[in-house]
Coordinates of C-alpha atoms and ligand atoms in Angstrom, one line a residue:
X137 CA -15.3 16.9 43.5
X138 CA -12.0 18.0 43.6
X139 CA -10.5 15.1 44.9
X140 CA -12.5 12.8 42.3
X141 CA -10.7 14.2 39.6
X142 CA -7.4 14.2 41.3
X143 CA -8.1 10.4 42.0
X144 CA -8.8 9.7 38.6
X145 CA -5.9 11.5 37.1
X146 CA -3.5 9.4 39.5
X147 CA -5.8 6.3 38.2
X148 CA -5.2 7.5 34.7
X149 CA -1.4 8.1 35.4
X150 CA -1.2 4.6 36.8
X151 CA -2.3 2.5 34.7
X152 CA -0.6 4.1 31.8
X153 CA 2.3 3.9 33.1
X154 CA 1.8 0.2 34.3
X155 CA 0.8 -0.7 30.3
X156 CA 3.5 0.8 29.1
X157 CA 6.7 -0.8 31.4
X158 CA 9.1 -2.9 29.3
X159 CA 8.8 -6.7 29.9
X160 CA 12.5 -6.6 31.7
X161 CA 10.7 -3.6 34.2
X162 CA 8.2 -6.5 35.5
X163 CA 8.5 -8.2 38.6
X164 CA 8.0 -11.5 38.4
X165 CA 6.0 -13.3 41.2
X166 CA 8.6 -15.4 43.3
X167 CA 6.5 -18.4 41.7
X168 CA 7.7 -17.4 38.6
X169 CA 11.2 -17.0 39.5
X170 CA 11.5 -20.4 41.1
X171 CA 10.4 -21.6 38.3
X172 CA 12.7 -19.4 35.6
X173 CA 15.7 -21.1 37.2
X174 CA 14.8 -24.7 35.2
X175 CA 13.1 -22.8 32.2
X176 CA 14.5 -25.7 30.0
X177 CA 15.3 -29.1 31.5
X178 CA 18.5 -29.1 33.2
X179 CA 21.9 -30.5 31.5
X180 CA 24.6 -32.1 33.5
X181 CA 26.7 -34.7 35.0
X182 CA 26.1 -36.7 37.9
X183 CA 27.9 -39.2 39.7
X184 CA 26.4 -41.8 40.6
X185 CA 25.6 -44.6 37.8
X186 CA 29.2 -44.5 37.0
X187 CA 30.9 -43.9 40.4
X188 CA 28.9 -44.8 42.9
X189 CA 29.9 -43.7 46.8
X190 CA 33.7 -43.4 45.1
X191 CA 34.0 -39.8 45.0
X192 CA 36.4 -37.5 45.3
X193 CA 37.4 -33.6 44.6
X194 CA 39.9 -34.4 42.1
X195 CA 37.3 -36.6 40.2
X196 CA 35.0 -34.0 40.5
X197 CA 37.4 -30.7 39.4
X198 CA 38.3 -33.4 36.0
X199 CA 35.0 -33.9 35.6
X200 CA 33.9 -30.1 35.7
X201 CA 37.2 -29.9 33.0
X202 CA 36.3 -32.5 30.8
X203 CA 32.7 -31.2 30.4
X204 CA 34.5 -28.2 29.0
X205 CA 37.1 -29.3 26.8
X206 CA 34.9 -32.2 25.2
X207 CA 32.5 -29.7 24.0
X208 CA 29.7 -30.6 26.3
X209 CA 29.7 -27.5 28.0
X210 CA 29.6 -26.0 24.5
X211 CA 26.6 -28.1 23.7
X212 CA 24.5 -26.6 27.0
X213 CA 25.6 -28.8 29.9
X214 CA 25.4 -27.3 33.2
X215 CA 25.6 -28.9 36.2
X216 CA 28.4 -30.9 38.1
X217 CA 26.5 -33.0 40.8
X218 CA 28.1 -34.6 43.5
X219 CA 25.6 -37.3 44.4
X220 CA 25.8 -39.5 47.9
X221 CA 29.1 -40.1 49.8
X222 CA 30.3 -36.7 50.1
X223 CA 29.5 -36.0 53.7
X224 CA 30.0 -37.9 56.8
X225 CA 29.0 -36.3 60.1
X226 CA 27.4 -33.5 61.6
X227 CA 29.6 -31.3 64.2
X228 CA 28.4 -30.8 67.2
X229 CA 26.6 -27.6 66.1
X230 CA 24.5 -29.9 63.7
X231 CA 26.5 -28.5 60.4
X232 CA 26.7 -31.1 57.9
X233 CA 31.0 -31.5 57.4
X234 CA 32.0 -33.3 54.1
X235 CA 34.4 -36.5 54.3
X236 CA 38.0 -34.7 55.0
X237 CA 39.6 -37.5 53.8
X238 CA 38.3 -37.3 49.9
X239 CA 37.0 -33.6 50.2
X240 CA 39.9 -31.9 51.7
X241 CA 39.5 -28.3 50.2
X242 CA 36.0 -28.5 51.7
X243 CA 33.1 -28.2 49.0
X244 CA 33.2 -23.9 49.1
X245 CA 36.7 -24.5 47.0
X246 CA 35.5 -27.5 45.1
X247 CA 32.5 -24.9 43.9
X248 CA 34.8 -22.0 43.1
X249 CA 36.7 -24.4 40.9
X250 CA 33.6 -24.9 39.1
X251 CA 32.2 -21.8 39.1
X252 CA 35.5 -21.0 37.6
X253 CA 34.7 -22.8 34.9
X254 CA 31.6 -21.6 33.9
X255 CA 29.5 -23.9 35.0
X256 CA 27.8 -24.9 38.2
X257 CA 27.8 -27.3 41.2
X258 CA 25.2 -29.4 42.3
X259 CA 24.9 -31.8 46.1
X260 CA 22.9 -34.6 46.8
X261 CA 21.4 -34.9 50.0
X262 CA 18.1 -36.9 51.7
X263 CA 14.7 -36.1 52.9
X264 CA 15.3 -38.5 55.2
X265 CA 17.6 -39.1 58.8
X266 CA 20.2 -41.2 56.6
X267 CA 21.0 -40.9 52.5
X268 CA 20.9 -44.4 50.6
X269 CA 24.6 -44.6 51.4
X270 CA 23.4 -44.0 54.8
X271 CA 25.5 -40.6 55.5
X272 CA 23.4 -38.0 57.6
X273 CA 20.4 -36.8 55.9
X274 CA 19.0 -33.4 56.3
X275 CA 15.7 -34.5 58.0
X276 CA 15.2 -31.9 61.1
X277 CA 18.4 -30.1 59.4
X278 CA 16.4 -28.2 56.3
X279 CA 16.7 -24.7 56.8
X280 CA 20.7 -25.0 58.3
X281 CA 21.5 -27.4 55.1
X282 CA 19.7 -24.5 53.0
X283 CA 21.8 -21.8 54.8
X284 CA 25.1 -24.2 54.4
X285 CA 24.9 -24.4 50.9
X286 CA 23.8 -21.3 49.9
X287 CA 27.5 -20.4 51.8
X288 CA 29.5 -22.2 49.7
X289 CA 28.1 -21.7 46.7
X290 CA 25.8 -24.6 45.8
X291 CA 23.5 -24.5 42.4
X292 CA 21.7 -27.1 42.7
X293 CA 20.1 -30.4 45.1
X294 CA 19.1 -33.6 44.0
X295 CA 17.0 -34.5 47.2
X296 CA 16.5 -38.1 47.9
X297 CA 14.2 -40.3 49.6
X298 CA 15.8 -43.2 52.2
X299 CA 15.0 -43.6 55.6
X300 CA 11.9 -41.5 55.5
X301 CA 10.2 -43.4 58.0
X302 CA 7.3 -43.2 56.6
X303 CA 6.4 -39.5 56.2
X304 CA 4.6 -38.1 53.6
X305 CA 6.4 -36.6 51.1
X306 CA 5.0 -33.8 49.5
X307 CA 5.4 -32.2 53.2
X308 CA 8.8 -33.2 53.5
X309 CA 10.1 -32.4 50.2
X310 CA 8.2 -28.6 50.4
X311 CA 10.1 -27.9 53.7
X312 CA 13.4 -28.5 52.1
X313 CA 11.6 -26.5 49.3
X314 CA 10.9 -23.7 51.6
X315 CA 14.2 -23.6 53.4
X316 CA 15.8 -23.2 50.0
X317 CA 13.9 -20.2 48.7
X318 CA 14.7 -18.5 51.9
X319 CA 18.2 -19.5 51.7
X320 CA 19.5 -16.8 49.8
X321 CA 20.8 -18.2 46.3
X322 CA 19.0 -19.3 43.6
X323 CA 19.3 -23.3 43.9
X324 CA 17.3 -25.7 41.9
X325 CA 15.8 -28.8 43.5
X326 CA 16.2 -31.8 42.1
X327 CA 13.0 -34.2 43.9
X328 CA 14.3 -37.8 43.6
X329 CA 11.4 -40.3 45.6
X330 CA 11.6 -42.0 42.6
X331 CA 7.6 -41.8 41.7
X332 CA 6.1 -43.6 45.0
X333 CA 3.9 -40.5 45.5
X334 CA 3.4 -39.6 42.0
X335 CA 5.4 -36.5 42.5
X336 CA 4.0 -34.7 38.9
X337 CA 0.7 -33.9 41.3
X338 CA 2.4 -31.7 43.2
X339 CA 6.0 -31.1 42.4
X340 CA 5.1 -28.1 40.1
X341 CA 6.5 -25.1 42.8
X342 CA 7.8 -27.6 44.7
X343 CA 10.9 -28.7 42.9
X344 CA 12.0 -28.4 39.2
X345 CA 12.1 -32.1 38.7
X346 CA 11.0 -35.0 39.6
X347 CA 12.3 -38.4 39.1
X348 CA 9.2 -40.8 37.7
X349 CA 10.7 -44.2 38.3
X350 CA 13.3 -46.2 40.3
X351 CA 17.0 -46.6 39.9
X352 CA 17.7 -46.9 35.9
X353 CA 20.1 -49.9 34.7
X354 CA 22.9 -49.8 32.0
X355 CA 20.0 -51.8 29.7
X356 CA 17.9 -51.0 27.2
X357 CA 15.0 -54.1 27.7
X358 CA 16.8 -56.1 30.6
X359 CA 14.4 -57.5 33.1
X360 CA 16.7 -57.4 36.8
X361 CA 15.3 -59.7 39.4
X362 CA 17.0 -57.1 41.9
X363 CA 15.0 -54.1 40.9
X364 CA 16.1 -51.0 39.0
X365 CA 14.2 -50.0 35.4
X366 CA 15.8 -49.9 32.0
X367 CA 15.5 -47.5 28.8
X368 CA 11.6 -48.9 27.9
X369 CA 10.3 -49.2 31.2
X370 CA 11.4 -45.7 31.6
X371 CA 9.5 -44.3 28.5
X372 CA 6.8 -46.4 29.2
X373 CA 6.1 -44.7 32.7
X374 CA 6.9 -41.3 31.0
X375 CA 4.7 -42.1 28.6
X376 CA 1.2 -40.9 30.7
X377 CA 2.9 -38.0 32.2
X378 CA 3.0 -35.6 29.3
X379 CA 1.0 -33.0 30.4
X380 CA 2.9 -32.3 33.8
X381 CA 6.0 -31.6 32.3
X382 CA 6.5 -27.1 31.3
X383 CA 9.3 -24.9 31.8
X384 CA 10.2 -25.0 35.5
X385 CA 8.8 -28.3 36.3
X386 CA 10.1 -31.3 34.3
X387 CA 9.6 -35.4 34.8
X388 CA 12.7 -36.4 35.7
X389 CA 13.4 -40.2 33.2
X390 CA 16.5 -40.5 35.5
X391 CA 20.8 -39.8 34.5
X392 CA 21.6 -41.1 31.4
X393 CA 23.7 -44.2 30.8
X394 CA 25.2 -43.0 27.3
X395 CA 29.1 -44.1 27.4
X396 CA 28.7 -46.4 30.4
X397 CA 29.1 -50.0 27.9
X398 CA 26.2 -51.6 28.4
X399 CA 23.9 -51.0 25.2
X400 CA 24.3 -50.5 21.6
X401 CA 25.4 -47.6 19.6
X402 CA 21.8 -47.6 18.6
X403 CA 20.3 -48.5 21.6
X404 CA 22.3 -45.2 23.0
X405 CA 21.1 -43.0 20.3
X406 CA 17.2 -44.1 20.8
X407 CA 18.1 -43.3 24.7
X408 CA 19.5 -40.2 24.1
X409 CA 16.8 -39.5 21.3
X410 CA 13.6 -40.3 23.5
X411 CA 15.0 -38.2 26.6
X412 CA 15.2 -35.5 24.1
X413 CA 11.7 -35.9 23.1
X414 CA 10.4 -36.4 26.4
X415 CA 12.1 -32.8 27.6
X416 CA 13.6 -35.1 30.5
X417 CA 16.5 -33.2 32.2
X418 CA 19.7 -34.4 30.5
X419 CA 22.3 -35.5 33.5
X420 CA 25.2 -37.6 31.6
X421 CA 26.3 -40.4 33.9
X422 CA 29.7 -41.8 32.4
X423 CA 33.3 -41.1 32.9
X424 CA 33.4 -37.5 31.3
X425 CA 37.6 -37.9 30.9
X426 CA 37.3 -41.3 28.9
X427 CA 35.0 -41.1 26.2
X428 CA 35.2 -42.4 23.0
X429 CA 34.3 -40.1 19.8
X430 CA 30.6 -42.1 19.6
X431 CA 29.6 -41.0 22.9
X432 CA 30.8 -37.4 22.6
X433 CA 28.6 -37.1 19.2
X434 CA 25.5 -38.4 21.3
X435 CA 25.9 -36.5 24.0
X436 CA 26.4 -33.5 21.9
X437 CA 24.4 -33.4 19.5
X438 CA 22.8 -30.3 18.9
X439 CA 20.1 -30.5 16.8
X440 CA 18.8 -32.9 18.8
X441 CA 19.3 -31.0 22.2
X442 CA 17.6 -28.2 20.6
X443 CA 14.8 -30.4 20.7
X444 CA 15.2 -31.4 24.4
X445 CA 15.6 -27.4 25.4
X446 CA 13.0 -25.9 22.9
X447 CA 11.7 -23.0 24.7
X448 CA 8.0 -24.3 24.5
X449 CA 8.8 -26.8 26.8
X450 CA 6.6 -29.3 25.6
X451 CA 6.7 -33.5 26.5
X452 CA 6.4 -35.6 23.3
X453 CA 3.2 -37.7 23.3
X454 CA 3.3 -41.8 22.1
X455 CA 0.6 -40.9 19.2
X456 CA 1.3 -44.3 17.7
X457 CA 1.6 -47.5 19.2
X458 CA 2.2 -50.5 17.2
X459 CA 3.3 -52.7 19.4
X460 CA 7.3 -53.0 18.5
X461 CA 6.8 -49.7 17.0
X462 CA 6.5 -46.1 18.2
X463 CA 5.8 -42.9 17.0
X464 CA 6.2 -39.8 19.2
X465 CA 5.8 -36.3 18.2
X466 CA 6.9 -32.8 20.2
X467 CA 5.5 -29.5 19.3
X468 CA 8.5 -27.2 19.3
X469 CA 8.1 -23.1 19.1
X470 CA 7.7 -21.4 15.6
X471 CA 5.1 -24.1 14.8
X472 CA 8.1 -26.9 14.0
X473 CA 7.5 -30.8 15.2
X474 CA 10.0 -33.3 16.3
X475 CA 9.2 -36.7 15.6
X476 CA 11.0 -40.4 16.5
X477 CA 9.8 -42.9 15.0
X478 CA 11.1 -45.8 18.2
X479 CA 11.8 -49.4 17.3
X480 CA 11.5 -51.8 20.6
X481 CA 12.0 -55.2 18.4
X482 CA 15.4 -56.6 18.2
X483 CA 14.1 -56.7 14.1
X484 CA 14.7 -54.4 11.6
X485 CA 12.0 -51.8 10.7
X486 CA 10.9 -51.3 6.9
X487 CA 9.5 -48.0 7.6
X488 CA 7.2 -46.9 4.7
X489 CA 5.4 -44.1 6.1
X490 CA 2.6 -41.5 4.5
X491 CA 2.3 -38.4 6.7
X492 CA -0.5 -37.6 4.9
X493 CA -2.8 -40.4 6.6
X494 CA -2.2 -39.1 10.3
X495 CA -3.3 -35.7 12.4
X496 CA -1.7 -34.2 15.0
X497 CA -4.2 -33.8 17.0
X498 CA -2.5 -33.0 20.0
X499 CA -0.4 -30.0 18.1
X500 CA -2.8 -27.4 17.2
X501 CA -0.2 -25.3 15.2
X502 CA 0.6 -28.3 12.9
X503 CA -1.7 -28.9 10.0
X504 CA 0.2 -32.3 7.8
X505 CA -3.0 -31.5 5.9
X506 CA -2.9 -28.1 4.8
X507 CA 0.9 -27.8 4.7
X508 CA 4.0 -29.5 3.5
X509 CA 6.6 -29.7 6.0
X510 CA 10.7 -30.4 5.2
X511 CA 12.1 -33.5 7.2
X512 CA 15.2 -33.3 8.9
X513 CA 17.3 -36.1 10.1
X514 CA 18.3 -34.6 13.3
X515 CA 21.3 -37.8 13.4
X516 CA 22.2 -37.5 9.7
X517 CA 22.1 -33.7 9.8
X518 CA 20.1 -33.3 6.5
X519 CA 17.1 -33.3 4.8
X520 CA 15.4 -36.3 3.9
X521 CA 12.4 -35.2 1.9
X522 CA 8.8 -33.1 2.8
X523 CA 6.1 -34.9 4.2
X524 CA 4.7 -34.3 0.4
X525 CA 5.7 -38.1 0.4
X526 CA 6.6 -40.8 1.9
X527 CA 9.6 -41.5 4.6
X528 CA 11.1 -45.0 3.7
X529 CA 13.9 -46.4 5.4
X530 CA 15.4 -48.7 7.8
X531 CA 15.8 -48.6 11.3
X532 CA 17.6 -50.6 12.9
X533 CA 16.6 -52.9 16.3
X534 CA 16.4 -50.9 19.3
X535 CA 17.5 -48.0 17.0
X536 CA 15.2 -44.7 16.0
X537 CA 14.5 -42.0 13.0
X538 CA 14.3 -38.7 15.0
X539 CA 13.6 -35.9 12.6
X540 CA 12.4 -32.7 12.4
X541 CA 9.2 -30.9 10.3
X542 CA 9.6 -26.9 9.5
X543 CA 6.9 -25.7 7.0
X544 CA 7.9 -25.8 4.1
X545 CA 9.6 -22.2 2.6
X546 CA 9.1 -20.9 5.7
Ligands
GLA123 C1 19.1 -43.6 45.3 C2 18.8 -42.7 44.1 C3 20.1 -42.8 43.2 C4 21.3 -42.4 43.9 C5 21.5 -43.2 45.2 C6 22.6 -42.7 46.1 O1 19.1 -44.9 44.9 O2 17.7 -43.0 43.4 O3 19.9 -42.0 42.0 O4 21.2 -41.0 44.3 O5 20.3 -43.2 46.0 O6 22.7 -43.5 47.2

């Protein structure tokens, strides 16, 4: 009897003491910490669509201090990857060794550099025995890759998908998965097979992103006899995957191509727009020391990044499709909506649009019907009117209206 009572006295003690501890007194379950390190999409640079295999420390270290003094570090950006090209061999102990010739501090200095700035490095390597570029891949090499990186300092791996001979994926891409929780340092993976195994199934754990499609092209509605995707193919693929996408585990629409020349001042902003809306990891891919002041407004646009990183972590949905023209809507946190209205015609768009007509079905704390909302112009940076009547304006081809809806005298 005796001991009954003492047992439920330590029962009693125990559980009041468990409802009481602070939210910062929790352990979270490693699950959870895997996937707090990507609890917004990541921001960054990568690079690849601009450079190529020509990369080098120095281009790296003025990358890493452009993305501070342009503002984009300012703005949220992140990472400095290093895609393919940096390594060349294996020693004879198997350790990866970066090329000597254009990494000659080796990458532990390279990552103090950028650590030094704030910010935080990121490495490319390959599932498979060879990387596109065909420089060693970490196939058989996982957990002493892990280890190697976790050494000097790495943040981040975008993990490709060459030369895999055929294996299946979500087994290879979990045992470079593995070897990086045990490696010691928090690193975010970065899955790149480029949709072939439609990684949303099972990337959720796995990696924090995923990339959806193959290579993207400097386009916005190119068709390329010689592969790659542009801007709309892109959205359209993204378009399904909406409900795979949280915080910790994002569909990957590929590196931007903002500032690289080949689109439109408008046809950048709808890019730049869409990846917001589609909470797509933000990875610029131009020439961070050369840019003009057009692309540093796209890239750094707040209002609209605030979108891309709202905490809810929410994919926009396509809940109108008219052919030439789009309408998406994202469900943001404190019951706000972002909305683009996309125009895929190389015409003009005469938008006269009643809110009042449509539900948001999919965005249970937004009621058009029951309450007026403000519109902001998230490019314009003001407000354009309440959804109390109707938006009219122009958008031009390939261009979009991004806005925002608070309630109104919130
Ligand atoms: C693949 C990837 C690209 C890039 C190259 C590097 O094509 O999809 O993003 O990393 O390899 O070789």
């Amino acid at each position: 009897m005796k001991s009954n009572l003492v047992i439920i006295i330590h029962i009693f003690i125990c559980s009041f003491f468990a409802s009481h501890l602070q939210a910062s007194d929790r352990v979270d379950s490693p699950e959870e910490d895997f996937l707090s390190l990507a609890a917004t999409p990541p921001m960054g640079w990568n690079s690849w669509n601009k450079f190529g295999c020509n990369v080098n420390e120095d281009l790296i270290k003025e990358m890493a201090d452009a993305m501070v003094s342009s503002g984009m570090k300012d703005a949220g950006y992140t990472y400095i990857v290093i895609d393919d090209c940096w390594q060349v061999d294996r020693d004879q102990d198997g350790f990866i060794v970066p090329d000597p010739e254009h990494f000659p501090s080796g990458i532990k200095a390279l990552a103090d550099y950028i650590h030094g700035k704030g910010l935080k490095l990121g490495i490319y390597s390959c599932a498979g025995s060879l990387t596109c570029q065909a420089r060693p891949g970490s196939r058989g090499h996982e957990f002493q890759d892990a280890r190697q990186y976790a050494e000097w300092g790495v943040d981040f791996l975008k993990y490709d998908w060459c030369y895999n001979e055929g294996r299946n994926a979500e087994a290879a891409y979990k045992i470079m998965s593995d070897a990086l929780k045990a490696c010691g340092r928090p690193i975010v993976l970065s899955i790149c097979e480029w949709g072939e195994n439609e990684p949303w199934k099972w990337g959720k754990g796995v990696g924090h992103m995923w990339r959806v499609t193959p290579d993207i092209r400097d386009c916005f509605d190119c068709l390329f006899d010689w592969g790659g995707v542009v801007v709309l193919n892109i959205i359209d693929v993204m378009a399904d995957l909406y409900p795979y996408a949280g915080p910790g585990h994002w569909n990957d629409a590929e590196m931007l191509e903002v500032g690289n020349g080949g689109m439109s001042k408008d046809e950048y902003i709808s890019h730049f727009s869409m990846w917001s809306m589609l909470a797509a990891p933000l990875m610029a891919g131009n020439d961070l020391r050369k840019m003009d002041q057009e692309t540093i407004e796209i890239l750094t646009n707040k209002e609209v990044i605030a979108v891309n990183q709202d905490k809810l972590g929410k994919q926009a949905v396509r809940f109108m499709d008219m052919g030439d023209h789009e309408i998406w809507a994202k469900p943001l946190s404190d019951a706000e909506i972002a909305v683009c209205f996309l125009n895929r015609s190389l015409q003009e768009w005469n938008l006269d649009y009643d809110w009042k007509k449509q539900t948001m079905y999919f965005a249970r704390d937004i009621n058009i019907h029951k309450y007026e909302y403000d519109i902001r112009d998230l490019w314009k940076h003001k407000q354009i009117g309440t959804t109390g009547r109707n938006t009219k304006t122009t958008i031009p081809p390939h261009g979009c209206l991004m806005v925002k809806l608070s309630k109104k005298n919130k």
